[in-house]
Tab-separated table of C-alpha atoms in Angstrom:
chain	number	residue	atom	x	y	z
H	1	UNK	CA	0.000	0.000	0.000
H	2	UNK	CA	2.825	2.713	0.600
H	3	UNK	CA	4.734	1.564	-2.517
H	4	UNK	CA	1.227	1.889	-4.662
H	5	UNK	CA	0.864	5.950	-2.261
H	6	UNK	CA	4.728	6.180	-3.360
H	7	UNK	CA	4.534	5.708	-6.891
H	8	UNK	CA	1.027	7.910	-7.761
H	9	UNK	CA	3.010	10.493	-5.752
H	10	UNK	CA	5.935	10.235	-8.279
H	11	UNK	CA	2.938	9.971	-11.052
H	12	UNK	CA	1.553	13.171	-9.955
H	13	UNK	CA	4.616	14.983	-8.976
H	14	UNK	CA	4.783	18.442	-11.261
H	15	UNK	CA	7.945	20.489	-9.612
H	16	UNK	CA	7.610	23.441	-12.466
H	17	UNK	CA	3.823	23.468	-11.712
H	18	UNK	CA	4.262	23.303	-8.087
H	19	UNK	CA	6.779	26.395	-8.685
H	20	UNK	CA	4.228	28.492	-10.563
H	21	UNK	CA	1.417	27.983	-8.431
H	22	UNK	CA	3.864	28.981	-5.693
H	23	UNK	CA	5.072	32.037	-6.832
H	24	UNK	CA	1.827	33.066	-8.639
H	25	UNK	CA	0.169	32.262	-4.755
H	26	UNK	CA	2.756	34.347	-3.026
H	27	UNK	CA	1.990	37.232	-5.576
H	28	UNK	CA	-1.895	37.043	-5.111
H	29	UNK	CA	-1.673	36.512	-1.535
H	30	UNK	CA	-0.915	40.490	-1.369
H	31	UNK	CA	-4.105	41.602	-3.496
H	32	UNK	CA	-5.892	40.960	-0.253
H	33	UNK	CA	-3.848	43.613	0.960
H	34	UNK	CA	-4.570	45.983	-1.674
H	35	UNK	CA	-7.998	45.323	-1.032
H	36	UNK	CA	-7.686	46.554	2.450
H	37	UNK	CA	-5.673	49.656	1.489
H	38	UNK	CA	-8.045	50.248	-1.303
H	39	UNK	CA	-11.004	50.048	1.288
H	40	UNK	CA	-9.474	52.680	3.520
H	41	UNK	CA	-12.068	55.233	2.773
H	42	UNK	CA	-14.569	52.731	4.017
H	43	UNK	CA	-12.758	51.904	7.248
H	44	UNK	CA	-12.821	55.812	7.969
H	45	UNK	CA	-16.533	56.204	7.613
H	46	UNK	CA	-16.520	53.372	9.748
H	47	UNK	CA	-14.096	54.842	12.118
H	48	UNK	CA	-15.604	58.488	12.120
H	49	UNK	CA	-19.489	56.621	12.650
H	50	UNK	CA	-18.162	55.217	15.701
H	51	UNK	CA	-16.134	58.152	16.764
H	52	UNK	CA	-19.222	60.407	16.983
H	53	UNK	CA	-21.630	58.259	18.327
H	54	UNK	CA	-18.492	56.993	21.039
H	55	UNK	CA	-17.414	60.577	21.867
H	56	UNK	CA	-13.950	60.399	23.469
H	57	UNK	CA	-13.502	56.263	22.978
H	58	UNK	CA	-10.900	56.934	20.414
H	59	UNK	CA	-10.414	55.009	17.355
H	60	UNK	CA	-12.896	52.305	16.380
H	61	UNK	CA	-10.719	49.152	16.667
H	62	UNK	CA	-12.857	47.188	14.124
H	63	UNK	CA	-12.977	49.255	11.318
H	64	UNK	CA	-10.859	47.209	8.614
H	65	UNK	CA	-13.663	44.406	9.062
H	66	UNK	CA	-16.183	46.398	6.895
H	67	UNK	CA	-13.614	46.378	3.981
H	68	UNK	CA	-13.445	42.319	4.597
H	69	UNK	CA	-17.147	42.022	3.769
H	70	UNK	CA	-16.891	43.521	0.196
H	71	UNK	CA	-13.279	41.925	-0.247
H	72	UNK	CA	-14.151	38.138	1.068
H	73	UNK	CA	-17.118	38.608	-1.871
H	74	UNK	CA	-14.801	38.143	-4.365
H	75	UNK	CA	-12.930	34.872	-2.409
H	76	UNK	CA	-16.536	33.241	-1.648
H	77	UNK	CA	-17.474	33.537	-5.345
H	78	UNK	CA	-14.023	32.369	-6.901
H	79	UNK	CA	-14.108	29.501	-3.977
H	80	UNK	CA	-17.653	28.671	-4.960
H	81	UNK	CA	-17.361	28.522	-9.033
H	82	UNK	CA	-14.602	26.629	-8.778
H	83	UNK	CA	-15.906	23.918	-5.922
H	84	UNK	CA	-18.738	23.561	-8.305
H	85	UNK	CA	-16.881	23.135	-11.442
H	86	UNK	CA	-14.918	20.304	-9.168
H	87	UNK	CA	-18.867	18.272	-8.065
H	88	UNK	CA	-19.737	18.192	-12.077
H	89	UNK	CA	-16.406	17.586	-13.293
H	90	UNK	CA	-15.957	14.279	-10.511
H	91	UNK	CA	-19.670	14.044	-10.104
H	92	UNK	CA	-19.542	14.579	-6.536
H	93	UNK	CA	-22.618	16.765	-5.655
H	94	UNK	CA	-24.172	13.921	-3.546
H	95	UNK	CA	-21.465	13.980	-1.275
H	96	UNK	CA	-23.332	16.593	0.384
H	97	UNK	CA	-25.762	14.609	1.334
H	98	UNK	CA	-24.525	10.743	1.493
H	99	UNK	CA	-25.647	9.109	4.740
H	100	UNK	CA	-22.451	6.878	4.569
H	101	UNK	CA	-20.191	9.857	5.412
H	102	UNK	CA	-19.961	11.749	8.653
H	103	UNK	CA	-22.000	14.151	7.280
H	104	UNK	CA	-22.559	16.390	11.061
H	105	UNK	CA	-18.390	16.150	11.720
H	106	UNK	CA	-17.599	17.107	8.259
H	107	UNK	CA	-19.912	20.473	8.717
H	108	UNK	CA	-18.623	20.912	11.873
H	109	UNK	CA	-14.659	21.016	10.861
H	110	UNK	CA	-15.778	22.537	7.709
H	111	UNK	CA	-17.197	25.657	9.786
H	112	UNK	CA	-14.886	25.488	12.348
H	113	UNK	CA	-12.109	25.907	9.612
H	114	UNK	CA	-13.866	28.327	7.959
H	115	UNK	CA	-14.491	30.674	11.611
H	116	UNK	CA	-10.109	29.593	12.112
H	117	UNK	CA	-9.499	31.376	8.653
H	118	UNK	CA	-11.450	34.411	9.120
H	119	UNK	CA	-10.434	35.118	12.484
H	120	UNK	CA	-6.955	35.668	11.025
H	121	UNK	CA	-8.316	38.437	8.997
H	122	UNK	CA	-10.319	40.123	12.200
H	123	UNK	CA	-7.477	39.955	14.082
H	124	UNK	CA	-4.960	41.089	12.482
H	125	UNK	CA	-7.961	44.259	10.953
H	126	UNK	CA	-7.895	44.759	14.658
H	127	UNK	CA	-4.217	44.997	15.176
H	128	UNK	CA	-3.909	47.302	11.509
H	129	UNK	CA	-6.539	49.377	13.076
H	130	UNK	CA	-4.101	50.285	16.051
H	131	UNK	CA	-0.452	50.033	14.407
H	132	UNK	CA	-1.402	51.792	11.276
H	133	UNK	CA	1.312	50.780	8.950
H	134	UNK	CA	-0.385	48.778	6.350
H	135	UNK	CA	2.000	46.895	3.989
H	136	UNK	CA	4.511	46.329	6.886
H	137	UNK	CA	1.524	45.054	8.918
H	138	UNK	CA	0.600	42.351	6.101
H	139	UNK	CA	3.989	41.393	5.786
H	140	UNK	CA	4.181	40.580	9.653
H	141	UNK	CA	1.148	38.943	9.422
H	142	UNK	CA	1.570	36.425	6.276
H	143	UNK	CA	5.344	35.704	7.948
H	144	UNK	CA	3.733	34.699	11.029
H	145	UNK	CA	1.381	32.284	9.321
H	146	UNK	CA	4.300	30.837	7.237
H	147	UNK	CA	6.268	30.777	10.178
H	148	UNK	CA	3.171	28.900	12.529
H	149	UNK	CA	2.526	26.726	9.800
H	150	UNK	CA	5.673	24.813	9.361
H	151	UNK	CA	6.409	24.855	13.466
H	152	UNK	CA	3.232	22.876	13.441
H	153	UNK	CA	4.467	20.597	10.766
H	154	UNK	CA	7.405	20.366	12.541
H	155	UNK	CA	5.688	19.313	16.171
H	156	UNK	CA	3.339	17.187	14.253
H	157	UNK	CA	6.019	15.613	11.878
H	158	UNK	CA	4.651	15.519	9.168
H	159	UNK	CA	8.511	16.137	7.554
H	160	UNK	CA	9.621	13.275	9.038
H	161	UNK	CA	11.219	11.134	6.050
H	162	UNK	CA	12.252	13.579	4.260
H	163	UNK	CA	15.777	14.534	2.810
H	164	UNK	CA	18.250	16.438	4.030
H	165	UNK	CA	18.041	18.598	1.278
H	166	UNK	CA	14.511	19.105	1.847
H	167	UNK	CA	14.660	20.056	5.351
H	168	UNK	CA	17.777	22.492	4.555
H	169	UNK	CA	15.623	23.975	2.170
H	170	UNK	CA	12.850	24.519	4.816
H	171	UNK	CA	15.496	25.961	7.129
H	172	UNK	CA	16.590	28.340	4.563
H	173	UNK	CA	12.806	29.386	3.793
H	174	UNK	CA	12.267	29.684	7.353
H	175	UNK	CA	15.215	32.184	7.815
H	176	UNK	CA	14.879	34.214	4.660
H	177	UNK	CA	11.330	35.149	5.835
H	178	UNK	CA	12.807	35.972	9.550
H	179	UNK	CA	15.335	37.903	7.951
H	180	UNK	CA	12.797	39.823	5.658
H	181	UNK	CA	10.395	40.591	8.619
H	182	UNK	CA	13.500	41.764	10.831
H	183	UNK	CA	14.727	44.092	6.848
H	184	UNK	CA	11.151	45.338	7.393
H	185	UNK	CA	11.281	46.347	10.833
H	186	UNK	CA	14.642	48.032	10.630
H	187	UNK	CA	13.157	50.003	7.244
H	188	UNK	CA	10.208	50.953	9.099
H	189	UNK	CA	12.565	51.786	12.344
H	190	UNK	CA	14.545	54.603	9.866
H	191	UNK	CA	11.125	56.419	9.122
């Protein structure tokens, strides 16, 4: 059974494609961020609504979460179209409903996942809210989830078997992104 696993891996295993997607990913990953900037001017309605019917409470510490409704839109309808295409193209839409599946567990992680994702967002809106600096914000907090992400891999082992040359790689990722985030800081320190 983990020769047959083995050798569909090597079947399936596209390193250009898994570079593109990569790099196109990381590239993307910051249009969420221009979303945000871009919905500054809705944040400060937001922010002046609360400040005048909160006299002397200061800033309004959600703000940024009224740009996430009109920018998770977009994610929700590319996520949808493309789950769809998925059901017709493996004819899977009665997996929804198939009473040999943990149907109430799946919906539960499913949502639970889901609520885990977008808290990300509304905390970090909350933190933007208070630090202000936008682009140096994001970069902090996509590092962090990089960063979390393979600690967790790490604790849970899920690189054990792997090369050497893999897991020097993953060191090297690790530090180039500690060493950008610290670049950052020090740029943001000269201002």
């Amino acid at each position: 059974y983990p020769e047959q696993q083995h050798k569909q891996m090597k079947e399936e295993y596209r390193f250009g494609l898994g570079l593109l997607v990569s790099i196109v990913s990381g590239i993307l990953s910051a249009c969420f961020n221009f979303g945000i900037e871009s919905g500054k001017p809705m944040a400060q309605v937001a922010n002046e609504i609360w400040k005048n019917s909160h006299p002397g409470q200061g800033e309004f510490l959600f703000q940024n979460n009224v740009t996430f409704v009109v920018i998770l839109w977009g994610g929700l309808t590319t996520n949808f179209i493309w789950c769809m295409i998925l059901n017709a193209r493996n004819k899977t839409f009665g997996d929804y409903i198939n009473k040999k599946t943990p149907l109430l567990s799946n919906y539960f992680f499913s949502a639970l996942a889901g609520t885990t994702w977008f808290l990300q967002f509304f905390f970090y809106g909350m933190g933007e809210s208070k630090m202000g600096n936008g682009a140096s914000s994001w970069i902090l907090h996509m590092a962090f989830i990089i960063l979390v992400a393979n600690l967790w891999g790490i604790i849970l082992k899920e690189w054990k078997g792997v090369s050497g040359k893999t897991k020097a790689m993953i060191t090297a990722g690790i530090v180039t992104i500690i060493l950008a985030v610290l670049l950052v800081g020090y740029g943001n320190s000269l201002k």
